[in-house]
XYZ file of C-alpha atoms in Angstrom:
744
model
C 1.647 -34.699 -30.764
C 1.835 -30.443 -30.054
C 1.170 -29.470 -26.485
C -1.600 -27.070 -27.733
C -4.870 -26.570 -25.923
C -6.668 -29.370 -27.345
C -3.617 -31.639 -26.194
C -4.801 -30.325 -22.509
C -8.300 -30.834 -22.933
C -7.728 -34.526 -24.180
C -5.144 -35.166 -21.116
C -7.684 -34.329 -18.616
C -10.519 -35.920 -20.258
C -8.856 -39.033 -20.123
C -8.788 -38.605 -16.431
C -11.999 -37.468 -16.386
C -13.265 -39.761 -13.592
C -10.798 -39.029 -11.164
C -11.300 -35.257 -11.810
C -14.878 -35.575 -10.873
C -14.298 -38.116 -7.940
C -11.865 -36.249 -6.110
C -13.697 -32.945 -5.837
C -16.873 -34.641 -4.844
C -15.243 -36.290 -2.166
C -13.184 -33.615 -0.723
C -16.415 -31.053 -0.673
C -18.781 -33.928 0.724
C -15.665 -34.099 3.502
C -16.140 -30.622 4.024
C -19.734 -30.627 3.712
C -19.784 -33.392 6.688
C -17.439 -31.811 8.867
C -19.125 -28.398 9.262
C -22.640 -29.651 9.509
C -22.283 -28.592 13.143
C -20.217 -25.364 12.887
C -21.452 -22.884 15.480
C -22.852 -19.623 14.653
C -20.561 -16.744 14.896
C -21.481 -12.981 16.257
C -19.606 -10.052 14.979
C -19.155 -6.414 16.360
C -17.266 -3.285 15.727
C -15.953 -0.252 17.532
C -14.903 3.026 16.058
C -11.803 4.940 17.528
C -10.881 8.461 16.816
C -7.134 8.625 17.130
C -6.369 12.457 15.928
C -3.011 11.383 14.980
C -3.102 12.570 11.201
C -5.319 16.042 11.581
C -6.045 16.172 15.633
C -4.834 19.422 17.180
C -1.354 20.595 18.466
C 0.504 22.942 20.872
C 3.287 22.642 18.511
C 3.303 25.849 17.067
C 6.030 26.030 14.686
C 5.285 22.585 13.500
C 2.621 22.526 10.991
C 3.848 20.395 8.370
C 1.857 16.761 8.172
C 5.024 14.196 8.237
C 3.207 10.904 6.555
C 6.343 8.478 7.578
C 5.851 9.620 11.090
C 1.854 9.282 10.751
C 2.215 5.907 9.034
C 4.691 4.818 12.175
C 2.182 6.375 14.655
C -0.659 4.247 13.226
C 1.470 0.889 13.183
C 2.423 1.453 16.580
C -1.279 1.959 17.717
C -2.351 -1.235 15.531
C 0.409 -3.110 17.087
C -0.475 -2.034 20.484
C -3.728 -3.223 20.062
C -2.703 -6.664 19.414
C 0.196 -6.973 21.569
C 0.508 -9.954 23.682
C 0.110 -7.672 27.068
C -3.153 -5.881 25.818
C -4.816 -9.208 24.847
C -3.531 -10.898 28.195
C -4.873 -7.961 30.206
C -8.367 -8.197 28.168
C -8.639 -11.925 28.576
C -8.399 -11.787 32.457
C -10.694 -9.137 32.853
C -13.214 -10.845 30.978
C -12.709 -13.822 32.824
C -13.182 -11.889 36.114
C -16.310 -9.983 35.001
C -17.926 -13.440 33.934
C -16.683 -14.894 37.577
C -17.483 -11.867 39.464
C -21.707 -12.595 38.664
C -24.173 -13.384 41.395
C -26.278 -15.284 38.543
C -26.395 -15.348 34.920
C -26.645 -12.334 32.629
C -27.305 -12.335 29.014
C -25.929 -9.309 28.389
C -22.313 -10.219 29.684
C -22.459 -13.971 28.988
C -24.510 -16.500 27.717
C -26.365 -19.271 30.215
C -24.599 -22.277 27.773
C -21.188 -20.232 28.449
C -21.664 -19.822 32.124
C -22.317 -22.869 32.912
C -19.572 -24.474 30.773
C -17.421 -21.728 32.544
C -18.284 -22.885 36.188
C -17.843 -26.794 35.096
C -14.103 -26.040 34.491
C -13.461 -23.503 37.055
C -11.909 -25.355 40.359
C -13.056 -24.008 43.554
C -9.979 -22.479 44.945
C -10.103 -20.237 41.904
C -13.828 -19.577 42.492
C -12.536 -18.504 46.295
C -10.676 -15.681 44.545
C -13.843 -13.817 43.057
C -15.657 -11.074 44.720
C -19.287 -10.853 43.696
C -20.301 -7.608 42.267
C -16.576 -6.282 42.060
C -14.730 -6.665 38.765
C -11.590 -4.764 39.937
C -10.848 -6.712 43.211
C -11.772 -10.012 41.294
C -8.957 -8.742 38.612
C -6.356 -8.163 41.206
C -6.704 -11.397 42.995
C -6.864 -13.264 39.648
C -3.394 -11.383 38.320
C -1.725 -12.215 41.724
C -2.586 -16.089 41.080
C -1.591 -15.918 37.880
C 1.916 -14.225 38.425
C 2.518 -16.625 41.648
C 3.355 -19.425 39.273
C 3.163 -21.248 35.746
C 1.382 -23.981 36.818
C -1.723 -22.537 38.015
C -5.581 -22.693 36.338
C -5.771 -18.866 35.349
C -1.899 -18.939 33.726
C -3.255 -22.035 31.772
C -6.553 -20.644 30.675
C -4.784 -17.287 29.384
C -1.876 -18.735 27.349
C -3.476 -22.389 26.298
C -6.582 -22.676 23.800
C -9.729 -21.493 25.626
C -11.846 -20.075 22.968
C -12.867 -16.942 24.961
C -10.081 -16.237 27.619
C -6.719 -17.639 25.746
C -4.488 -14.885 24.190
C -3.786 -17.127 20.829
C -8.045 -17.394 20.479
C -8.741 -13.531 21.045
C -5.913 -12.350 18.650
C -6.954 -14.483 16.007
C -10.737 -13.060 16.128
C -9.620 -9.483 16.045
C -9.667 -7.377 13.096
C -7.801 -4.146 13.186
C -7.660 -1.618 9.918
C -7.412 1.925 9.837
C -10.165 3.627 7.458
C -8.282 4.896 4.269
C -6.357 7.863 5.283
C -8.557 9.209 8.040
C -7.975 9.569 11.836
C -10.455 6.422 12.837
C -9.631 2.927 13.248
C -12.248 0.318 13.341
C -11.778 -2.526 15.570
C -13.909 -6.103 14.976
C -14.437 -8.996 17.135
C -16.241 -12.319 16.109
C -17.418 -15.051 18.668
C -20.191 -17.668 19.114
C -21.771 -15.479 22.201
C -22.786 -12.056 21.285
C -22.719 -11.047 24.801
C -19.086 -11.566 25.016
C -18.734 -10.476 21.472
C -19.490 -6.948 22.910
C -17.815 -6.976 26.331
C -14.519 -8.076 25.098
C -14.944 -5.120 22.580
C -15.766 -2.648 25.055
C -12.934 -4.041 27.569
C -10.397 -4.120 24.781
C -11.101 -0.394 24.062
C -10.521 0.391 27.697
C -7.491 -1.213 28.088
C -5.624 -0.383 25.099
C -6.675 3.412 25.181
C -5.212 3.680 28.907
C -2.137 1.866 27.736
C -1.501 4.229 24.772
C -2.036 6.962 27.512
C 0.344 5.550 29.796
C 2.841 4.772 26.856
C 3.168 8.378 25.738
C 2.756 9.951 28.939
C 5.613 7.989 30.443
C 7.970 8.456 27.907
C 7.213 12.523 28.012
C 7.329 12.413 31.696
C 10.953 10.445 31.784
C 11.971 12.997 29.320
C 10.788 15.684 31.458
C 12.513 14.314 34.490
C 15.716 13.696 32.871
C 15.788 17.561 32.017
C 14.743 18.495 35.212
C 17.249 16.589 36.852
C 20.158 17.975 34.511
C 18.821 21.342 35.142
C 19.137 21.265 38.646
C 22.650 19.881 38.152
C 23.803 22.852 35.926
C 22.051 25.412 38.501
C 24.472 24.064 40.948
C 27.779 24.322 39.043
C 26.642 27.482 37.787
C 26.481 28.867 41.272
C 29.394 27.380 42.420
C 31.386 29.145 39.649
C 29.759 32.156 40.766
C 30.399 31.874 44.196
C 34.125 31.176 43.126
C 34.450 34.203 41.076
C 32.806 36.265 43.865
C 35.292 34.926 46.566
C 38.220 35.477 43.996
C 36.825 38.922 43.723
C 36.618 39.298 47.501
C 39.997 38.046 48.227
C 42.077 40.188 45.896
C 40.012 43.337 46.293
C 38.441 43.219 42.895
C 35.462 45.613 41.877
C 35.882 45.548 38.080
C 39.416 44.001 36.988
C 39.026 45.110 33.200
C 38.253 48.699 34.396
C 40.904 48.698 36.715
C 43.683 47.477 34.899
C 42.659 49.970 32.358
C 42.816 52.864 34.668
C 46.376 51.463 36.090
C 47.900 50.890 32.427
C 46.384 54.534 31.899
C 48.129 56.079 35.131
C 51.547 54.171 34.268
C 51.500 55.217 30.878
C 50.879 59.095 32.028
C 53.471 58.498 35.095
C 56.178 57.376 32.704
C 55.538 60.308 30.425
C 56.006 62.449 33.761
C 59.262 60.492 34.827
C 60.910 61.081 31.399
C 59.866 64.945 31.806
C 61.153 65.002 35.132
C 64.256 63.007 34.176
C 65.114 65.373 31.500
C 64.678 68.419 33.615
C 66.815 67.345 36.682
C 69.766 66.281 34.376
C 69.239 69.485 32.687
C 69.099 71.520 35.962
C 72.136 69.447 37.103
C 74.093 70.439 33.851
C 73.440 74.226 34.285
C 74.571 74.327 38.000
C 77.935 72.497 37.157
C 78.243 74.923 34.515
C 77.491 77.793 36.452
C 79.850 76.604 39.437
C 82.466 76.528 37.021
C 82.438 80.346 36.304
C 82.325 81.012 40.192
C 85.633 81.654 42.470
C 86.654 79.354 45.157
C 85.901 81.741 47.752
C 82.296 82.162 46.224
C 81.803 78.708 46.222
C 82.702 78.023 50.037
C 80.135 80.875 50.867
C 77.433 79.078 48.620
C 78.493 75.926 50.697
C 77.696 77.671 54.144
C 75.602 75.922 56.728
C 72.865 78.234 56.335
C 72.108 78.029 52.613
C 72.862 74.104 52.881
C 70.111 74.047 55.435
C 67.459 75.642 53.252
C 68.172 73.654 50.368
C 67.948 70.735 52.332
C 64.606 71.890 53.728
C 63.293 72.795 50.271
C 64.294 69.038 48.782
C 62.589 67.594 51.832
C 59.348 69.817 51.082
C 59.530 69.277 47.193
C 59.897 65.299 48.122
C 56.768 65.478 50.295
C 54.806 67.531 47.673
C 56.107 64.894 44.690
C 54.878 62.134 47.187
C 51.228 63.804 47.512
C 50.994 64.679 43.778
C 52.646 61.395 42.520
C 50.539 58.663 44.686
C 48.041 56.354 43.056
C 45.621 56.535 45.600
C 42.132 55.480 44.955
C 40.805 56.683 48.001
C 38.550 59.798 47.328
C 39.021 61.261 50.736
C 42.726 60.581 50.806
C 42.850 62.230 47.640
C 41.173 65.346 48.736
C 43.408 65.292 52.057
C 46.260 65.183 49.780
C 45.417 67.898 47.753
C 44.991 70.308 50.699
C 48.470 69.171 51.896
C 49.980 69.936 48.278
C 48.747 73.610 48.734
C 50.241 73.834 52.105
C 53.274 72.389 51.043
C 53.986 74.531 48.120
C 53.323 77.664 49.696
C 56.239 76.238 52.638
C 58.370 75.849 49.586
C 57.785 79.383 48.123
C 58.764 80.882 51.397
C 61.808 78.375 51.681
C 62.834 79.615 47.942
C 62.227 83.104 49.043
C 64.082 82.974 51.888
C 67.278 81.147 50.287
C 67.088 83.560 47.705
C 67.234 86.411 50.263
C 70.325 85.106 52.088
C 71.956 84.595 49.153
C 71.454 88.262 47.991
C 72.505 89.358 51.589
C 75.403 87.303 50.873
C 76.669 88.786 47.943
C 75.724 92.344 48.613
C 78.118 92.893 51.596
C 81.123 91.806 49.549
C 80.867 93.336 46.190
C 80.009 96.242 44.878
C 78.203 97.524 41.310
C 81.452 96.440 39.446
C 80.410 92.957 39.956
C 76.997 92.834 38.310
C 77.999 89.683 36.375
C 78.927 87.479 39.060
C 75.463 88.256 40.471
C 73.716 87.443 37.553
C 75.406 83.928 37.783
C 74.319 83.614 41.270
C 70.686 84.059 40.412
C 70.816 81.853 37.713
C 72.568 79.184 40.080
C 69.785 79.933 42.385
C 67.366 79.394 40.307
C 68.699 76.126 38.685
C 69.301 75.004 42.316
C 65.691 74.991 42.976
C 65.012 73.174 39.860
C 67.393 70.891 40.818
C 66.450 69.959 44.034
C 62.991 69.495 42.910
C 63.417 67.358 39.780
C 65.709 65.437 42.376
C 63.158 65.084 44.797
C 60.486 63.728 42.039
C 62.907 61.438 40.710
C 63.360 59.953 43.966
C 59.615 59.590 44.688
C 59.080 58.508 40.797
C 61.621 55.531 41.130
C 59.630 54.352 44.407
C 56.071 54.766 42.262
C 57.535 52.980 39.581
C 58.675 49.924 41.945
C 54.945 50.138 43.174
C 53.644 49.870 39.401
C 55.662 46.937 38.900
C 54.666 45.225 42.134
C 51.018 46.113 41.171
C 51.411 44.739 37.607
C 53.064 41.616 39.169
C 49.879 41.195 41.369
C 47.408 41.704 38.539
C 48.702 39.740 35.631
C 48.136 36.278 37.060
C 44.951 37.658 38.317
C 43.964 38.274 34.740
C 44.204 34.723 33.567
C 42.636 33.485 36.757
C 39.722 35.717 36.129
C 39.033 34.938 32.675
C 39.200 31.086 33.645
C 36.550 31.450 36.036
C 34.696 33.674 33.458
C 34.981 30.789 30.691
C 33.934 28.689 33.321
C 30.868 30.553 34.437
C 30.244 31.214 30.613
C 30.030 27.396 29.878
C 28.063 26.702 33.008
C 25.649 29.433 32.179
C 25.218 28.156 28.327
C 24.632 24.738 29.378
C 22.194 25.848 31.808
C 20.458 28.265 29.079
C 20.243 24.895 27.099
C 18.825 22.532 29.420
C 16.403 25.189 30.221
C 15.282 25.606 26.721
C 15.114 21.829 26.366
C 13.134 21.741 29.382
C 10.814 23.669 28.039
C 10.698 21.970 24.856
C 9.998 18.557 26.359
C 7.387 20.131 28.760
C 5.764 21.503 25.694
C 5.828 17.989 23.987
C 4.357 16.632 27.219
C 1.612 18.761 27.076
C 1.159 17.562 23.175
C 1.294 14.225 23.665
C -0.935 13.977 26.475
C -3.293 15.807 23.934
C -2.757 13.366 21.624
C -3.020 10.330 23.444
C -6.817 11.264 24.355
C -8.066 8.453 22.175
C -12.104 8.345 21.982
C -14.380 5.976 21.376
C -17.001 7.316 19.131
C -18.507 4.049 18.166
C -19.578 1.874 21.190
C -19.475 -2.167 20.145
C -23.242 -2.866 19.710
C -24.571 -6.151 21.028
C -24.911 -8.590 17.554
C -28.588 -9.974 16.813
C -27.764 -11.561 13.662
C -25.217 -14.055 13.431
C -22.483 -13.670 10.394
C -23.402 -15.538 7.104
C -21.955 -19.055 7.095
C -19.107 -19.737 5.045
C -20.176 -23.620 5.039
C -20.868 -23.354 1.163
C -17.781 -21.283 0.291
C -15.514 -23.950 2.085
C -17.345 -26.474 0.086
C -16.810 -25.084 -2.818
C -13.150 -24.161 -2.555
C -12.670 -27.790 -1.412
C -14.064 -28.957 -4.385
C -11.945 -26.280 -6.621
C -8.767 -27.596 -4.665
C -9.692 -31.328 -5.436
C -10.070 -30.448 -8.975
C -6.815 -28.254 -9.020
C -4.911 -30.959 -7.427
C -5.425 -33.795 -9.508
C -5.113 -31.268 -12.570
C -1.634 -30.486 -11.376
C -0.634 -34.177 -10.594
C -2.077 -35.400 -14.009
C -0.019 -32.613 -15.660
C 3.164 -33.318 -13.792
C 2.898 -36.806 -14.242
C 2.559 -36.287 -17.987
C 5.329 -34.299 -18.105
C 7.613 -36.561 -16.012
C 6.397 -39.431 -17.808
C 9.385 -41.409 -19.187
C 7.701 -43.618 -21.893
C 7.964 -42.953 -25.350
C 4.711 -42.226 -25.978
C 4.778 -40.502 -29.146
C 6.761 -40.279 -32.473
C 8.492 -37.154 -31.474
C 9.647 -38.844 -28.115
C 10.822 -41.989 -29.541
C 13.085 -40.208 -32.145
C 14.486 -38.122 -29.507
C 15.226 -40.979 -26.999
C 16.159 -43.504 -29.324
C 18.192 -41.516 -31.816
C 16.565 -43.436 -35.142
C 13.712 -42.215 -37.320
C 10.313 -43.196 -36.958
C 8.680 -44.907 -40.178
C 5.595 -45.658 -38.768
C 3.187 -46.009 -35.968
C 0.573 -48.503 -34.864
C -2.314 -47.872 -32.616
C -3.430 -49.420 -29.490
C -6.329 -51.466 -30.418
C -9.486 -51.348 -27.800
C -12.221 -53.505 -29.281
C -14.530 -52.739 -26.348
C -14.656 -49.034 -27.697
C -17.609 -48.399 -30.411
C -16.517 -44.677 -30.297
C -13.653 -45.195 -32.749
C -13.524 -47.010 -35.861
C -10.189 -48.872 -34.649
C -10.375 -51.437 -37.832
C -10.095 -48.047 -40.143
C -7.259 -46.522 -37.815
C -5.598 -50.354 -37.932
C -5.876 -50.282 -41.647
C -4.673 -46.761 -41.896
C -1.489 -48.047 -39.811
C -0.634 -51.039 -41.881
C -0.954 -49.159 -44.986
C 1.496 -46.758 -43.850
C 3.783 -49.338 -43.084
C 3.143 -51.328 -46.172
C 3.734 -48.081 -48.232
C 7.032 -47.865 -46.917
C 7.833 -51.363 -47.401
C 6.778 -51.097 -51.206
C 8.612 -47.761 -51.692
C 11.678 -49.384 -50.577
C 11.429 -52.129 -53.564
C 11.887 -49.502 -56.169
C 14.840 -47.781 -54.426
C 16.210 -51.350 -54.684
C 18.482 -51.847 -57.861
C 16.493 -54.294 -60.113
C 17.751 -58.212 -59.709
C 16.345 -61.538 -59.365
C 16.478 -61.270 -55.204
C 13.416 -60.078 -53.242
C 13.730 -57.235 -50.842
C 14.494 -58.462 -47.382
C 13.087 -56.567 -44.169
C 14.534 -57.395 -40.899
C 11.845 -56.727 -37.880
C 13.623 -56.879 -34.561
C 13.371 -55.544 -31.023
C 15.225 -55.135 -27.805
C 12.590 -56.635 -25.534
C 10.055 -59.545 -25.773
C 6.307 -58.686 -26.091
C 7.125 -55.617 -28.298
C 4.264 -56.784 -30.946
C 6.424 -57.630 -33.744
C 4.357 -60.595 -34.751
C 1.206 -58.596 -34.408
C 2.432 -56.128 -36.896
C 3.822 -58.569 -39.232
C 0.922 -60.472 -39.267
C -0.770 -57.485 -40.471
C 1.728 -56.289 -42.866
C 2.061 -59.855 -44.670
C -2.046 -59.958 -44.853
C -1.794 -56.142 -46.607
C 0.646 -57.243 -48.806
C -0.669 -60.300 -49.827
C -3.953 -58.568 -50.769
C -1.842 -56.528 -52.959
C -0.784 -59.941 -54.858
C 3.032 -59.532 -53.354
C 4.531 -62.967 -52.908
C 5.538 -62.868 -49.218
C 8.209 -64.901 -47.455
C 7.836 -64.872 -43.732
C 10.978 -66.303 -41.880
C 10.072 -66.445 -38.151
C 11.374 -68.114 -34.759
C 7.794 -68.172 -33.593
C 5.675 -71.188 -34.625
C 2.314 -68.744 -34.243
C -0.030 -69.346 -36.609
C -0.842 -66.083 -38.310
C -4.013 -68.008 -40.419
C -2.599 -66.776 -43.837
C -2.999 -69.241 -46.776
C -2.737 -68.912 -50.556
C -0.033 -68.999 -52.987
C 1.352 -65.553 -52.313
C 2.632 -66.584 -48.579
C 4.820 -68.812 -47.045
C 6.421 -69.403 -43.749
C 9.961 -70.573 -42.807
C 10.558 -71.411 -39.391
C 13.886 -71.268 -37.777
C 15.649 -72.065 -34.415
C 17.265 -69.464 -31.985
C 20.411 -70.537 -31.169
C 24.118 -69.426 -30.727
C 24.338 -70.910 -34.657
C 22.321 -67.497 -35.629
C 25.947 -65.832 -35.074
C 27.109 -67.434 -38.480
C 24.451 -67.085 -40.263
C 25.583 -64.679 -43.514
C 21.894 -65.204 -45.991
C 18.603 -65.926 -45.438
C 18.931 -69.190 -47.304
C 21.112 -70.806 -44.734
C 18.221 -70.373 -42.344
C 16.299 -72.982 -44.365
C 17.958 -76.018 -42.978
C 15.248 -78.398 -44.394
C 15.849 -76.883 -48.055
C 11.930 -76.301 -48.134
C 12.335 -73.151 -50.435
C 13.945 -74.097 -53.790
C 13.755 -70.541 -55.348
C 14.115 -67.523 -52.951
C 13.842 -65.182 -56.005
C 10.301 -66.326 -56.287
C 9.328 -63.782 -53.424
C 8.898 -60.159 -53.701
C 9.317 -59.664 -50.219
C 11.319 -61.079 -47.550
C 9.929 -60.525 -43.903
C 12.633 -61.680 -41.486
C 11.233 -61.469 -37.492
C 14.510 -61.720 -35.046
C 13.677 -62.639 -31.275
C 14.701 -59.656 -28.811
C 18.523 -58.872 -29.098
C 18.862 -58.189 -25.424
C 17.857 -61.949 -24.309
C 18.879 -63.623 -27.661
C 21.507 -63.925 -30.092
C 20.934 -62.740 -33.808
C 22.635 -62.931 -36.927
C 25.307 -60.514 -37.267
C 26.853 -61.037 -40.687
C 22.977 -61.689 -42.357
C 22.165 -58.337 -40.593
C 24.727 -56.403 -42.728
C 23.284 -57.871 -45.809
C 19.348 -56.332 -45.216
C 18.045 -54.142 -47.474
C 15.878 -52.613 -44.696
C 15.617 -52.944 -40.853
C 13.006 -52.109 -38.922
C 13.053 -51.757 -34.878
C 9.733 -52.231 -33.524
C 9.236 -50.772 -29.565
C 5.909 -50.394 -27.717
C 4.916 -46.712 -27.071
C 4.165 -47.470 -23.663
C 7.358 -48.291 -21.937
C 10.354 -46.377 -21.378
C 13.789 -46.265 -23.095
C 16.361 -47.708 -20.842
C 19.928 -48.216 -20.604
C 19.779 -51.842 -21.492
C 18.025 -50.955 -24.641
C 20.519 -48.086 -25.521
C 23.247 -50.627 -25.308
C 21.995 -53.144 -27.178
C 21.075 -51.072 -30.110
C 24.555 -49.536 -29.864
C 25.887 -52.991 -30.010
C 23.571 -53.791 -33.253
C 24.315 -50.947 -34.977
C 28.226 -51.773 -34.348
C 28.102 -55.150 -35.300
C 26.240 -54.453 -38.499
C 27.164 -52.639 -41.768
C 23.617 -52.620 -42.967
C 21.295 -49.406 -43.262
C 20.604 -47.693 -40.032
C 17.301 -49.140 -38.753
C 14.202 -47.114 -38.686
C 11.228 -47.359 -36.056
C 7.703 -48.717 -36.010
C 6.252 -47.392 -33.055
C 3.634 -50.121 -31.523
C 0.840 -49.450 -29.227
C 0.732 -45.479 -29.489
C -2.348 -43.889 -28.322
C -5.401 -43.478 -30.594
C -4.911 -39.383 -30.367
C -1.583 -39.811 -31.975
C -2.930 -41.156 -35.182
C -4.046 -37.688 -35.890
C -0.728 -36.958 -37.208
C -1.085 -39.741 -39.925
C -4.978 -39.712 -40.655
C -5.890 -36.322 -39.294
C -9.100 -36.241 -37.596
C -10.079 -39.692 -35.872
C -13.098 -41.309 -37.532
C -15.407 -40.920 -34.742
C -18.867 -39.899 -34.029
C -19.275 -36.292 -32.869
C -22.004 -33.941 -31.906
C -22.234 -30.357 -33.469
C -21.468 -29.177 -30.058
C -18.466 -31.300 -29.497
C -17.064 -30.263 -32.886
C -17.780 -26.481 -32.022
C -15.957 -26.944 -28.814
C -12.902 -28.754 -30.860
C -12.819 -26.180 -33.300
C -12.792 -23.466 -30.657
C -10.054 -24.833 -28.286
C -7.617 -25.269 -31.729
C -8.588 -21.765 -32.655
C -9.941 -23.081 -35.982
C -12.933 -20.481 -36.108
C -12.923 -20.179 -39.732
C -11.993 -23.993 -41.118
C -13.901 -25.124 -43.621
C -14.632 -28.885 -45.017
C -14.864 -27.825 -48.873
C -13.919 -25.178 -50.919
C -16.216 -22.057 -50.324
C -18.370 -21.305 -53.013
C-alpha cells in the first residue's frame, strides 16, 4: 500500500473513535477546570524615553547610533523587569495597603483587603504607620532585610498573587512602540485598583532607578577625573617649584639666553685672543731683531732703571686696561664704572708712553750727533715695538686668566643644561597630563549633563482604572485542548503505524521475509455489512487458484499430478482455511484434487473430484521422499488420477517436515499471517528449510491482510458509498478528471 493521502485518511478513520473521544475529554476537562476562572483587569502606562530622538548637549555628536539606541532600550526594558525593581514595587504596594485605616476601593478591593488582614501577623501590622506610606515602607524594608525567615521576606519571594516578585513579573508586559521613543507597560490583575496602583508604583520606581543609575555612573566618572586632576595639579606645581628652586640656586634668569651670550662672548674672546697673540709675538720678534742691531753700550743704556721703571709702569697700566676691557661683567653699573676707569687708564698709558719716548730721546741726543741718524730710527722703532709688546703681553696675561674663567663657567653651565632639560621635560609631561585630564573632565561633565537630560523619563499616559475585565480565554483554552488532544492522538497513531513491526502488506512481507508474494487473502469480518466480503474472498481464492492452474501449464506433460506444498513456520497461520477454499474452487472447476494433510478437520467437501489423505506427524517424516509413502494404508490406488495434490505440512518450527519430499515438490507456498511480526525464529527455520530442500523457492501467501490492502488486487473495494464520499475519495487521490467509461 502506498503512503498517499488516502492512506493517511483511512488510517485515521480506523481510529476515529479515539480521535473524537480524547479531544472531547481534554476539552471537557479544561472547560471544567476553568469554570471558576477569575476576571482579569488590564491597565497600561506609556513612558516617553527620548533615547532615539531626544535633545542632547553634545554638539559634536549628531549621528544616530542604532546599535547604541537598541542597547539603551534593552537596558531600560530589563531594568523595568529587574528583580530589584519588582521587589521594591511589591514591598511598596504592600506598604500602601497596610497603611490604610480602612478599605479604599481606589487602592484595594474589600475582598482583597480582608484576605490580606487575615494572613498578616500582628507584629507586622504593628510596624505599619497609618497614613504614611514611606515610614511604613522603611519599617517593612528593615524587617525584610533582618533575616530570611520573616513574613515580609516570604511574602515577597514566594507566590503571593499581588506582592511576590514571580507573580508581578509574570503579569508585566513591556514593549517599545515600533521605532519610537515610547515604551508601553501593561499589567493585569484580578483587582482593578491593584492593577492601576501597581503600574503607578512601577513607573515611579523604575524612573527613579534609571535616573540614579545614569547619574551615579556619570558622577563617578566626574569624581574620578576631578581626583586625577587634583593629583596632576600637585605634580605640575611640584615640578615648577623644583625648576624655580634650581634657577634660584644657580642664579639662572634665562638659561638659554645666558648660554647663548656666553658662547658668543667666548667666540669673540677667542678671536681677540688670536689677534693679541699674533701681535705680541710679532712685536717680540721685531724687538729681538732691533736689539740685535744695537751696540752693547746702547743696550746697556736702554736697560737703565728709569727706562725699566717706565716700562714696568706702562705694563701695569696696560694690564689694568686689559682687565677692564676684557672682563665678562654682567652688572650694568660695573660696566659703566669700568668704561670710566678705562678712559683714565688710557690717558695714563699715553702719558707714560710720551714720557718713555722723551727719556729715550734725551738719552741718545746727548751721546750722538747728526751722523748717527740711522741708530735713532732703530731706537724709535724699538720704542714703538716695546710699547706694543708690553701692551700685548699684559693683554695675553689677562686673556689667559679670562680663558680660565670661561672654562670654569662652561664647567658650571654644562651639567646645568641637562638638569634644566630634565626639569622642563618633567614640567611638560605634567602639563600635558594636566591638560588631558582637564579636557577629559570637561567631556565628563558634558556627558553628565547630557545623561541627566536623557535620564529624565516622562510618564505621558498615566495608568487608568480598568472598569471592564479582559475577555475570557476560556473558550480558546477549550479549543486548544481539543486540538492538542486530536494532534496527540494523530501523532501517536502515525508513529505506531510506522513503527509497527507486523508484516501487514505484501511489500513489507517481501522485504522482511525475502520471498516473493504470490497471493494475498483478506481478513474476514462477517459482522460488517458495508463491504462484500464474499466477493473479496472469492477474488482472493481466484487469485490463488489462478497461480496454481498456471503452474500446471509450466510443468512438462506427464502422468503425475502437480504437487503443491503449503507450509508455515508457526501454528494458526490459516493453512487449512486457505486450502479449504482453494480446493473448493478447483473442484468447482472440475479439477480432481487430492488433499494430503495432518489435520483431521472436515472440510465439508464431497464428490468425485475431492479425496483426502490423512497422515500422522512424527519423526518418520524426515524419511518420506514421495507422496505415495504418506499413504500408509494404500487407500489410493492411482495417484495419476488427480490433477493437483495439495500437501499441507504442520509448522516447521515445532514439527518435523519431509526434507526429501520437499525437494520433489513442483511448487511450495509459505502461508503466514499479516498481523504478526517476522521474528528471528521464523528467519532461521525458513533458512533451514531452504537449505534442506533443493526444490523450487517458495512463494508467500499472505493471509489476513487488511481489507484496504485488497485494492492492490481488485481495485476499488465493492462497498456502498455516497456521492459525497466518492467525491472526497477522488479529491484525496487527486483524481479530478477520472471517468468510469470512455468519454463520448
